[in-house]
Amino acid sequence: MNRIPGGLDTDRGPPMTVPFQHFLVGMGFLVVGVVGGTVASVATLPGLDGAAHVHVTLVGWICLTIMGAMTQFVPVWSGVSLHSRRLAVAQLWLVAGGLLGFVAALGALALWALPIVAALMLAGFWLFVYNVGRTLWGARPLDYTERHFALALVSFALLAPLGFSLAVDFASPVYGDLPVARGEVLAVHATLAVFGGITATIVGAIAQLAAMFTQAERDALQDRLETLEWATFPTGLALLVVGRGLGLELLAAVGALGVLVGLLAAALALVRRLATATVDASPMTDRYWLVAAALLAWIALAAPAWLADPLDRATLLGHPDGTTLLVVGVFGFVVVGTLYHIVPFIVWMERYSDRVGLEPVPMIDDLYDRRIERADLAATGLGVTGLAIGELAGLSPAIVAGAGALATVGFCLFVANMVATVHRHGPGGLGGVLAGRTADDARTGRRGGSSGSGGRLLED
């Protein structure tokens, strides 16, 4: 895979509006998630608000962003053409539409509707797995990042039907008559989602992205850390999933140890990249430092909790008070830091790349507001730190709620900055991107259907 933007062949990916749509819809769910979480900390929301909030955050924000990023950058990085552009569009609206219905059904306690909307999400995830999986198949032999993406795709393929079965069980209990308990299925579903689908993607992607953003020289230690991670994390994940599914504590503990060792190696590899950077600090590297700190802190908390009882529902995601570190500190800051490059980069490629040498064009980092970026970094950094410490130290609910509100403000500033960037510089503005219009469409007055790079029709 290429490690610098100048070596990327963007013609192999879908039209630029396809990942944009994923990112924008994901950021919409981010706002709903952080605002809803802040409100829930001071008031009682209707229905099953806990399950709704988890799915809005992980599926709506993190997973939709991953789906958009993989759909665009697997073809670009791997040097193969995307299998189907139509499927790339369909996957977004199936998952997003199903999630909206899922959250509404949970809020209204309309449990009868859960299987219907969960079926939409299942179809969307399976389309994504098939489309990107067929694309990766043409990139063999797979490199380090591509192997992690393949692991993530297998996890998504397995967790989606498990989630559907849990939704069916909500409407009409079925696990009571089966040899497997609902709690064990839920544990497997959550483990595959958080550590398989999401974490595997992030570990693989950050190996490429950190190299790109730091331009650090690769050395033998970096190779050894990545070798250790790949030798322990996938195997540990498989053992943890099977151990939790069968209720085997020893097997789950061995798997948990493998996951922890693998993630520790990944965290140290990221720290080394950042510490040996040969370029100036950027919004991406600033947030990646926070990712490394949050991941190391999460590992320190999760290790004793998992090794003591990896089957306990309270330790599903590690230490009971470490969830914020993992979900927001690791997943959240990876996504935010990465989008601070990807969104302006795609906008620049779509809008300005063919004008270089013909007229003055802005730099990629000039497309977003740097003052807002600094403000959102300060707010989210302090807010997430306050949340993590408050939960761990048992501080007063008012302090924790205040930290959550500060983080919410920061994430909303990030969304506003990215939306403004797309609106000012994207093809046809924000509405044009959501409608699928490319730069060629905006110039010629068409309503979508061409690729941003070559003006080709939107076809398989």
CSV table of C-alpha atoms in Angstrom, one decimal:
chain,number,residue,atom,x,y,z
A,1,MET,CA,0.0,0.0,0.0
A,2,ASN,CA,1.1,3.6,-0.6
A,3,ARG,CA,1.9,5.6,2.4
A,4,ILE,CA,1.8,9.1,1.0
A,5,PRO,CA,-1.2,10.9,-0.6
A,6,GLY,CA,0.7,11.7,-3.8
A,7,GLY,CA,1.0,7.9,-4.6
A,8,LEU,CA,-2.7,7.2,-4.3
A,9,ASP,CA,-4.7,6.3,-7.4
A,10,THR,CA,-8.1,7.7,-6.5
A,11,ASP,CA,-9.6,6.6,-9.8
A,12,ARG,CA,-9.8,3.0,-8.4
A,13,GLY,CA,-12.2,4.0,-5.6
A,14,PRO,CA,-15.9,5.0,-5.9
A,15,PRO,CA,-16.9,8.6,-6.6
A,16,MET,CA,-15.8,10.9,-3.8
A,17,THR,CA,-19.3,11.6,-2.7
A,18,VAL,CA,-19.8,7.9,-1.6
A,19,PRO,CA,-17.3,8.1,1.3
A,20,PHE,CA,-18.5,11.7,2.0
A,21,GLN,CA,-22.0,10.5,2.4
A,22,HIS,CA,-20.9,7.9,4.9
A,23,PHE,CA,-18.8,10.4,6.9
A,24,LEU,CA,-21.6,13.1,7.0
A,25,VAL,CA,-24.3,10.6,8.0
A,26,GLY,CA,-21.9,9.2,10.6
A,27,MET,CA,-21.2,12.7,12.0
A,28,GLY,CA,-25.0,13.3,12.2
A,29,PHE,CA,-25.2,10.2,14.4
A,30,LEU,CA,-22.2,11.5,16.4
A,31,VAL,CA,-24.1,14.6,17.3
A,32,VAL,CA,-27.2,12.6,18.3
A,33,GLY,CA,-25.0,10.3,20.4
A,34,VAL,CA,-23.1,12.9,22.3
A,35,VAL,CA,-26.0,15.2,22.9
A,36,GLY,CA,-28.2,12.2,23.9
A,37,GLY,CA,-25.5,11.0,26.3
A,38,THR,CA,-25.2,14.4,27.9
A,39,VAL,CA,-29.0,14.6,28.3
A,40,ALA,CA,-29.2,11.1,29.7
A,41,SER,CA,-26.6,12.0,32.4
A,42,VAL,CA,-29.0,14.6,33.9
A,43,ALA,CA,-32.5,13.3,32.9
A,44,THR,CA,-34.3,10.0,32.1
A,45,LEU,CA,-34.9,9.3,28.5
A,46,PRO,CA,-37.8,7.1,27.3
A,47,GLY,CA,-37.6,3.5,26.3
A,48,LEU,CA,-34.4,1.4,26.2
A,49,ASP,CA,-32.1,4.5,25.9
A,50,GLY,CA,-29.0,2.6,26.9
A,51,ALA,CA,-29.1,0.2,24.0
A,52,ALA,CA,-30.1,3.0,21.7
A,53,HIS,CA,-27.2,5.2,22.7
A,54,VAL,CA,-24.7,2.3,22.3
A,55,HIS,CA,-25.9,1.6,18.8
A,56,VAL,CA,-26.0,5.2,17.7
A,57,THR,CA,-22.4,5.7,18.9
A,58,LEU,CA,-20.8,2.5,17.7
A,59,VAL,CA,-22.9,1.6,14.6
A,60,GLY,CA,-24.1,5.1,13.5
A,61,TRP,CA,-20.8,7.0,14.1
A,62,ILE,CA,-17.9,4.6,14.2
A,63,CYS,CA,-19.1,1.8,11.9
A,64,LEU,CA,-20.5,4.0,9.2
A,65,THR,CA,-17.3,5.9,9.2
A,66,ILE,CA,-15.3,2.7,8.9
A,67,MET,CA,-17.6,1.5,6.1
A,68,GLY,CA,-17.0,4.7,4.1
A,69,ALA,CA,-13.3,4.8,4.7
A,70,MET,CA,-12.8,1.1,3.8
A,71,THR,CA,-14.9,1.5,0.7
A,72,GLN,CA,-12.8,4.4,-0.5
A,73,PHE,CA,-9.3,3.5,0.7
A,74,VAL,CA,-9.1,-0.3,0.2
A,75,PRO,CA,-9.2,0.2,-3.6
A,76,VAL,CA,-6.9,3.2,-3.4
A,77,TRP,CA,-4.3,1.7,-1.0
A,78,SER,CA,-4.5,-1.8,-2.4
A,79,GLY,CA,-4.3,-0.8,-6.1
A,80,VAL,CA,-7.5,-2.7,-7.1
A,81,SER,CA,-10.8,-1.5,-8.4
A,82,LEU,CA,-13.8,-1.5,-6.1
A,83,HIS,CA,-16.0,-4.5,-6.8
A,84,SER,CA,-19.3,-2.5,-7.0
A,85,ARG,CA,-20.1,1.2,-6.6
A,86,ARG,CA,-23.8,0.6,-6.4
A,87,LEU,CA,-23.4,-1.7,-3.4
A,88,ALA,CA,-21.2,0.9,-1.8
A,89,VAL,CA,-24.2,3.4,-1.9
A,90,ALA,CA,-26.8,0.8,-0.9
A,91,GLN,CA,-24.9,-0.3,2.2
A,92,LEU,CA,-25.0,3.2,3.7
A,93,TRP,CA,-28.7,3.7,3.4
A,94,LEU,CA,-29.6,0.2,4.5
A,95,VAL,CA,-27.5,0.5,7.7
A,96,ALA,CA,-28.4,4.1,8.4
A,97,GLY,CA,-32.1,3.6,7.7
A,98,GLY,CA,-32.2,0.4,9.8
A,99,LEU,CA,-30.4,2.1,12.6
A,100,LEU,CA,-32.9,5.0,12.7
A,101,GLY,CA,-35.8,2.6,12.8
A,102,PHE,CA,-34.0,0.5,15.5
A,103,VAL,CA,-33.4,3.5,17.7
A,104,ALA,CA,-37.0,4.7,17.2
A,105,ALA,CA,-38.3,1.3,18.1
A,106,LEU,CA,-36.2,1.1,21.2
A,107,GLY,CA,-37.3,4.6,22.3
A,108,ALA,CA,-41.0,3.8,21.7
A,109,LEU,CA,-40.7,0.2,23.1
A,110,ALA,CA,-42.1,-1.0,19.8
A,111,LEU,CA,-40.2,-4.3,20.2
A,112,TRP,CA,-42.2,-5.9,17.4
A,113,ALA,CA,-40.5,-3.7,14.9
A,114,LEU,CA,-36.9,-4.6,15.9
A,115,PRO,CA,-36.5,-7.6,13.7
A,116,ILE,CA,-37.7,-5.6,10.6
A,117,VAL,CA,-35.2,-2.7,11.1
A,118,ALA,CA,-32.5,-5.1,12.2
A,119,ALA,CA,-32.9,-7.0,9.0
A,120,LEU,CA,-32.1,-3.8,7.1
A,121,MET,CA,-28.9,-3.4,9.1
A,122,LEU,CA,-28.0,-7.0,8.5
A,123,ALA,CA,-28.4,-6.6,4.8
A,124,GLY,CA,-26.3,-3.4,4.8
A,125,PHE,CA,-23.5,-4.9,6.7
A,126,TRP,CA,-23.4,-8.0,4.5
A,127,LEU,CA,-23.4,-5.9,1.4
A,128,PHE,CA,-20.4,-4.0,2.8
A,129,VAL,CA,-18.6,-7.3,3.7
A,130,TYR,CA,-19.2,-8.8,0.3
A,131,ASN,CA,-18.3,-5.7,-1.6
A,132,VAL,CA,-15.0,-4.9,0.2
A,133,GLY,CA,-14.2,-8.6,0.6
A,134,ARG,CA,-14.4,-9.1,-3.1
A,135,THR,CA,-12.2,-6.1,-3.6
A,136,LEU,CA,-9.6,-7.3,-1.1
A,137,TRP,CA,-9.6,-10.7,-2.8
A,138,GLY,CA,-8.0,-9.1,-5.8
A,139,ALA,CA,-5.2,-7.6,-3.6
A,140,ARG,CA,-3.6,-10.8,-2.5
A,141,PRO,CA,-1.1,-11.4,-1.0
A,142,LEU,CA,-2.4,-9.2,1.8
A,143,ASP,CA,-0.1,-6.9,3.7
A,144,TYR,CA,-0.3,-6.0,7.4
A,145,THR,CA,-3.2,-3.5,7.1
A,146,GLU,CA,-5.1,-5.6,4.6
A,147,ARG,CA,-5.0,-8.6,6.9
A,148,HIS,CA,-6.5,-6.6,9.7
A,149,PHE,CA,-9.2,-5.4,7.3
A,150,ALA,CA,-10.0,-9.0,6.3
A,151,LEU,CA,-10.2,-9.9,10.0
A,152,ALA,CA,-12.6,-7.0,10.6
A,153,LEU,CA,-14.8,-8.1,7.6
A,154,VAL,CA,-15.0,-11.6,9.0
A,155,SER,CA,-16.1,-10.1,12.4
A,156,PHE,CA,-18.7,-7.9,10.7
A,157,ALA,CA,-20.1,-10.9,8.8
A,158,LEU,CA,-20.5,-12.8,12.0
A,159,LEU,CA,-21.7,-10.1,14.4
A,160,ALA,CA,-24.5,-8.9,12.1
A,161,PRO,CA,-26.6,-12.1,12.1
A,162,LEU,CA,-26.0,-12.4,15.9
A,163,GLY,CA,-27.4,-8.8,16.3
A,164,PHE,CA,-30.4,-9.7,14.2
A,165,SER,CA,-31.1,-12.8,16.3
A,166,LEU,CA,-30.9,-10.7,19.5
A,167,ALA,CA,-33.4,-8.2,17.9
A,168,VAL,CA,-35.7,-11.1,17.1
A,169,ASP,CA,-35.3,-12.4,20.7
A,170,PHE,CA,-36.4,-8.9,22.0
A,171,ALA,CA,-39.7,-9.2,20.0
A,172,SER,CA,-40.3,-12.9,20.6
A,173,PRO,CA,-38.0,-14.7,23.0
A,174,VAL,CA,-36.2,-17.7,21.3
A,175,TYR,CA,-33.1,-18.3,23.3
A,176,GLY,CA,-35.0,-19.8,26.2
A,177,ASP,CA,-35.6,-22.9,24.1
A,178,LEU,CA,-32.0,-23.1,22.8
A,179,PRO,CA,-28.9,-24.6,24.5
A,180,VAL,CA,-27.2,-21.2,24.3
A,181,ALA,CA,-28.2,-18.3,26.6
A,182,ARG,CA,-29.0,-14.8,25.4
A,183,GLY,CA,-26.2,-13.4,27.6
A,184,GLU,CA,-23.6,-15.6,25.9
A,185,VAL,CA,-24.8,-14.5,22.4
A,186,LEU,CA,-24.8,-10.9,23.5
A,187,ALA,CA,-21.2,-11.3,24.8
A,188,VAL,CA,-20.0,-12.8,21.5
A,189,HIS,CA,-21.8,-10.1,19.5
A,190,ALA,CA,-20.3,-7.3,21.5
A,191,THR,CA,-16.8,-8.8,21.5
A,192,LEU,CA,-16.9,-9.3,17.7
A,193,ALA,CA,-18.2,-5.8,17.2
A,194,VAL,CA,-15.9,-3.8,19.5
A,195,PHE,CA,-12.6,-5.9,19.2
A,196,GLY,CA,-13.2,-7.6,15.9
A,197,GLY,CA,-15.0,-5.1,13.6
A,198,ILE,CA,-13.8,-1.8,15.1
A,199,THR,CA,-10.5,-2.4,16.8
A,200,ALA,CA,-9.1,-4.6,14.1
A,201,THR,CA,-9.9,-2.0,11.5
A,202,ILE,CA,-8.3,0.8,13.6
A,203,VAL,CA,-5.1,-1.2,14.3
A,204,GLY,CA,-4.7,-2.0,10.6
A,205,ALA,CA,-5.5,1.5,9.4
A,206,ILE,CA,-3.5,3.4,12.0
A,207,ALA,CA,-0.3,1.5,10.9
A,208,GLN,CA,-0.7,3.1,7.5
A,209,LEU,CA,-2.1,6.5,8.7
A,210,ALA,CA,0.5,7.0,11.4
A,211,ALA,CA,3.3,6.3,8.8
A,212,MET,CA,1.6,8.8,6.4
A,213,PHE,CA,1.1,11.5,8.9
A,214,THR,CA,4.5,11.2,10.7
A,215,GLN,CA,6.8,10.2,7.7
A,216,ALA,CA,8.8,8.3,10.4
A,217,GLU,CA,11.4,5.8,9.2
A,218,ARG,CA,10.5,2.2,9.6
A,219,ASP,CA,13.0,0.1,11.6
A,220,ALA,CA,13.4,-3.4,13.1
A,221,LEU,CA,11.6,-2.6,16.3
A,222,GLN,CA,8.6,-1.4,14.4
A,223,ASP,CA,8.6,-4.7,12.5
A,224,ARG,CA,8.9,-6.8,15.7
A,225,LEU,CA,6.0,-4.9,17.3
A,226,GLU,CA,3.8,-5.5,14.4
A,227,THR,CA,4.8,-9.1,14.2
A,228,LEU,CA,4.0,-9.6,17.9
A,229,GLU,CA,0.6,-7.8,17.5
A,230,TRP,CA,-0.4,-10.0,14.5
A,231,ALA,CA,0.8,-13.2,16.3
A,232,THR,CA,-1.3,-12.4,19.4
A,233,PHE,CA,-4.3,-10.2,18.7
A,234,PRO,CA,-6.3,-12.3,16.1
A,235,THR,CA,-5.7,-15.6,17.9
A,236,GLY,CA,-6.6,-13.9,21.2
A,237,LEU,CA,-9.8,-12.5,19.7
A,238,ALA,CA,-10.8,-15.9,18.4
A,239,LEU,CA,-10.2,-17.6,21.8
A,240,LEU,CA,-12.0,-14.8,23.7
A,241,VAL,CA,-15.0,-15.1,21.4
A,242,VAL,CA,-15.2,-18.9,21.7
A,243,GLY,CA,-14.5,-18.8,25.4
A,244,ARG,CA,-17.3,-16.3,26.0
A,245,GLY,CA,-19.7,-18.1,23.7
A,246,LEU,CA,-19.2,-21.5,25.5
A,247,GLY,CA,-18.8,-20.0,29.0
A,248,LEU,CA,-15.2,-21.4,29.3
A,249,GLU,CA,-13.4,-19.0,31.7
A,250,LEU,CA,-9.9,-20.3,31.2
A,251,LEU,CA,-10.1,-20.2,27.4
A,252,ALA,CA,-11.6,-16.7,27.5
A,253,ALA,CA,-8.8,-15.6,29.9
A,254,VAL,CA,-6.1,-16.9,27.5
A,255,GLY,CA,-7.9,-15.1,24.7
A,256,ALA,CA,-8.1,-11.9,26.7
A,257,LEU,CA,-4.3,-12.0,27.4
A,258,GLY,CA,-3.7,-12.4,23.7
A,259,VAL,CA,-5.9,-9.4,22.9
A,260,LEU,CA,-4.1,-7.3,25.6
A,261,VAL,CA,-0.6,-8.2,24.4
A,262,GLY,CA,-1.5,-7.5,20.8
A,263,LEU,CA,-3.0,-4.1,21.6
A,264,LEU,CA,-0.1,-3.2,23.8
A,265,ALA,CA,2.3,-3.9,20.9
A,266,ALA,CA,0.1,-1.8,18.6
A,267,ALA,CA,0.1,1.1,21.1
A,268,LEU,CA,3.8,1.0,21.5
A,269,ALA,CA,4.2,0.9,17.7
A,270,LEU,CA,2.1,4.0,17.5
A,271,VAL,CA,4.0,5.8,20.2
A,272,ARG,CA,7.3,5.0,18.3
A,273,ARG,CA,5.9,6.4,15.1
A,274,LEU,CA,4.8,9.6,16.8
A,275,ALA,CA,8.0,10.0,18.7
A,276,THR,CA,10.2,9.6,15.6
A,277,ALA,CA,8.0,11.8,13.3
A,278,THR,CA,10.0,13.8,10.8
A,279,VAL,CA,7.2,16.4,10.1
A,280,ASP,CA,5.6,19.0,12.2
A,281,ALA,CA,2.7,18.2,14.5
A,282,SER,CA,-0.7,18.2,12.9
A,283,PRO,CA,-4.4,17.8,14.0
A,284,MET,CA,-4.0,14.1,13.2
A,285,THR,CA,-0.8,13.5,15.2
A,286,ASP,CA,-2.1,15.5,18.1
A,287,ARG,CA,-5.1,13.3,18.4
A,288,TYR,CA,-3.1,10.1,17.8
A,289,TRP,CA,-1.1,11.0,20.9
A,290,LEU,CA,-4.3,11.0,22.8
A,291,VAL,CA,-5.2,7.7,21.2
A,292,ALA,CA,-2.0,6.1,22.4
A,293,ALA,CA,-2.4,7.4,25.9
A,294,ALA,CA,-6.0,6.3,26.1
A,295,LEU,CA,-5.2,2.8,24.8
A,296,LEU,CA,-2.3,2.3,27.2
A,297,ALA,CA,-4.6,3.4,30.1
A,298,TRP,CA,-7.4,1.1,28.9
A,299,ILE,CA,-5.0,-1.8,28.8
A,300,ALA,CA,-3.7,-1.1,32.3
A,301,LEU,CA,-7.3,-1.1,33.6
A,302,ALA,CA,-8.6,-4.0,31.5
A,303,ALA,CA,-5.7,-6.5,32.3
A,304,PRO,CA,-6.6,-7.2,35.9
A,305,ALA,CA,-10.3,-7.1,35.3
A,306,TRP,CA,-10.2,-9.5,32.3
A,307,LEU,CA,-7.7,-11.9,33.8
A,308,ALA,CA,-9.8,-12.1,37.0
A,309,ASP,CA,-13.1,-12.8,35.3
A,310,PRO,CA,-13.3,-12.4,31.5
A,311,LEU,CA,-16.9,-13.8,31.5
A,312,ASP,CA,-18.4,-11.2,33.8
A,313,ARG,CA,-20.9,-9.0,32.1
A,314,ALA,CA,-19.4,-5.9,33.8
A,315,THR,CA,-16.0,-6.6,32.2
A,316,LEU,CA,-17.4,-7.1,28.7
A,317,LEU,CA,-15.3,-4.2,27.4
A,318,GLY,CA,-12.5,-4.4,30.0
A,319,HIS,CA,-12.6,-2.5,33.3
A,320,PRO,CA,-16.2,-1.3,34.0
A,321,ASP,CA,-14.9,2.3,34.3
A,322,GLY,CA,-12.7,2.1,31.2
A,323,THR,CA,-15.4,2.1,28.5
A,324,THR,CA,-15.0,5.9,27.9
A,325,LEU,CA,-11.2,5.4,27.4
A,326,LEU,CA,-11.8,2.8,24.7
A,327,VAL,CA,-14.9,4.1,22.9
A,328,VAL,CA,-14.1,7.8,22.9
A,329,GLY,CA,-10.5,8.0,23.8
A,330,VAL,CA,-9.3,5.4,21.3
A,331,PHE,CA,-12.1,4.9,18.7
A,332,GLY,CA,-13.3,8.5,18.8
A,333,PHE,CA,-10.0,10.3,18.5
A,334,VAL,CA,-8.8,7.9,15.8
A,335,VAL,CA,-11.9,8.8,13.7
A,336,VAL,CA,-11.7,12.5,14.4
A,337,GLY,CA,-8.0,12.8,13.8
A,338,THR,CA,-8.2,10.8,10.6
A,339,LEU,CA,-11.2,12.7,9.2
A,340,TYR,CA,-9.3,16.0,9.8
A,341,HIS,CA,-7.1,14.8,7.0
A,342,ILE,CA,-9.4,12.5,4.9
A,343,VAL,CA,-12.3,15.0,4.5
A,344,PRO,CA,-10.1,18.0,3.4
A,345,PHE,CA,-8.0,15.6,1.2
A,346,ILE,CA,-10.9,14.2,-0.7
A,347,VAL,CA,-12.4,17.7,-1.0
A,348,TRP,CA,-9.1,19.0,-2.4
A,349,MET,CA,-8.7,16.1,-4.8
A,350,GLU,CA,-12.3,16.5,-6.0
A,351,ARG,CA,-12.4,20.3,-6.3
A,352,TYR,CA,-8.8,21.6,-6.7
A,353,SER,CA,-6.4,18.9,-7.9
A,354,ASP,CA,-7.0,19.5,-11.6
A,355,ARG,CA,-6.5,23.3,-11.2
A,356,VAL,CA,-2.9,23.0,-9.9
A,357,GLY,CA,-0.6,25.1,-12.1
A,358,LEU,CA,-3.6,26.8,-13.8
A,359,GLU,CA,-4.7,29.0,-10.9
A,360,PRO,CA,-3.9,29.6,-7.2
A,361,VAL,CA,-5.4,26.7,-5.1
A,362,PRO,CA,-5.5,26.3,-1.3
A,363,MET,CA,-3.5,23.8,0.7
A,364,ILE,CA,-5.3,20.8,2.1
A,365,ASP,CA,-5.0,22.1,5.7
A,366,ASP,CA,-6.4,25.5,4.6
A,367,LEU,CA,-9.8,24.1,3.9
A,368,TYR,CA,-10.9,23.8,7.5
A,369,ASP,CA,-10.9,26.4,10.3
A,370,ARG,CA,-7.8,25.9,12.4
A,371,ARG,CA,-9.1,27.9,15.3
A,372,ILE,CA,-12.2,25.7,15.6
A,373,GLU,CA,-9.9,22.7,15.3
A,374,ARG,CA,-7.8,23.9,18.2
A,375,ALA,CA,-10.9,24.6,20.3
A,376,ASP,CA,-12.5,21.2,19.6
A,377,LEU,CA,-9.2,19.5,20.5
A,378,ALA,CA,-9.1,21.3,23.8
A,379,ALA,CA,-12.7,20.7,24.6
A,380,THR,CA,-12.8,17.0,23.7
A,381,GLY,CA,-9.4,16.3,25.3
A,382,LEU,CA,-10.3,17.9,28.6
A,383,GLY,CA,-13.9,16.5,28.5
A,384,VAL,CA,-12.9,12.9,27.8
A,385,THR,CA,-10.1,13.1,30.4
A,386,GLY,CA,-12.6,14.4,32.9
A,387,LEU,CA,-15.1,11.7,32.1
A,388,ALA,CA,-12.5,8.9,32.4
A,389,ILE,CA,-11.1,10.2,35.7
A,390,GLY,CA,-14.6,11.0,37.1
A,391,GLU,CA,-15.9,7.5,36.4
A,392,LEU,CA,-12.7,5.8,37.7
A,393,ALA,CA,-12.5,8.0,40.9
A,394,GLY,CA,-16.2,8.0,41.6
A,395,LEU,CA,-16.5,11.8,41.4
A,396,SER,CA,-19.8,13.5,41.8
A,397,PRO,CA,-22.4,13.1,39.0
A,398,ALA,CA,-22.3,16.9,38.5
A,399,ILE,CA,-18.6,16.9,37.7
A,400,VAL,CA,-18.9,13.9,35.3
A,401,ALA,CA,-21.9,15.5,33.6
A,402,GLY,CA,-19.9,18.7,33.2
A,403,ALA,CA,-17.0,16.8,31.6
A,404,GLY,CA,-19.4,15.1,29.3
A,405,ALA,CA,-21.0,18.4,28.3
A,406,LEU,CA,-17.5,19.8,27.5
A,407,ALA,CA,-16.7,16.8,25.4
A,408,THR,CA,-20.1,17.2,23.6
A,409,VAL,CA,-19.3,20.8,22.8
A,410,GLY,CA,-15.9,19.7,21.4
A,411,PHE,CA,-17.3,17.0,19.1
A,412,CYS,CA,-20.1,19.3,17.9
A,413,LEU,CA,-17.3,21.9,17.0
A,414,PHE,CA,-15.5,19.1,15.0
A,415,VAL,CA,-18.7,18.3,13.1
A,416,ALA,CA,-19.4,21.9,12.4
A,417,ASN,CA,-15.9,22.4,11.1
A,418,MET,CA,-16.1,19.4,8.8
A,419,VAL,CA,-19.6,20.2,7.6
A,420,ALA,CA,-18.5,23.8,6.8
A,421,THR,CA,-15.5,22.5,4.9
A,422,VAL,CA,-17.7,20.3,2.7
A,423,HIS,CA,-20.3,23.0,2.3
A,424,ARG,CA,-17.7,25.6,1.2
A,425,HIS,CA,-15.5,23.5,-1.0
A,426,GLY,CA,-17.5,20.3,-1.8
A,427,PRO,CA,-19.1,19.7,-5.2
A,428,GLY,CA,-22.4,21.4,-5.1
A,429,GLY,CA,-22.1,22.2,-1.4
A,430,LEU,CA,-23.4,20.0,1.4
A,431,GLY,CA,-26.6,19.3,-0.4
A,432,GLY,CA,-24.8,18.2,-3.5
A,433,VAL,CA,-22.6,15.8,-1.6
A,434,LEU,CA,-25.6,14.2,0.1
A,435,ALA,CA,-27.4,14.0,-3.2
A,436,GLY,CA,-24.3,12.2,-4.7
A,437,ARG,CA,-23.2,15.1,-7.0
A,438,THR,CA,-19.5,15.2,-8.0
A,439,ALA,CA,-17.3,18.1,-9.1
A,440,ASP,CA,-18.0,17.3,-12.8
A,441,ASP,CA,-21.8,17.3,-12.0
A,442,ALA,CA,-21.5,20.7,-10.3
A,443,ARG,CA,-19.7,22.2,-13.3
A,444,THR,CA,-22.0,20.7,-15.9
A,445,GLY,CA,-25.3,20.9,-14.0
A,446,ARG,CA,-25.9,17.2,-13.9
A,447,ARG,CA,-27.5,15.5,-10.9
A,448,GLY,CA,-24.9,12.9,-10.1
A,449,GLY,CA,-23.7,9.7,-11.6
A,450,SER,CA,-20.1,10.4,-12.6
A,451,SER,CA,-16.8,9.8,-10.8
A,452,GLY,CA,-15.0,12.7,-9.4
A,453,SER,CA,-11.7,11.9,-11.0
A,454,GLY,CA,-12.5,10.8,-14.5
A,455,GLY,CA,-16.1,11.7,-15.1
A,456,ARG,CA,-17.0,8.0,-15.6
A,457,LEU,CA,-20.6,6.9,-15.1
A,458,LEU,CA,-21.5,5.5,-11.7
A,459,GLU,CA,-21.5,1.8,-12.6
A,460,ASP,CA,-20.2,-1.5,-11.3
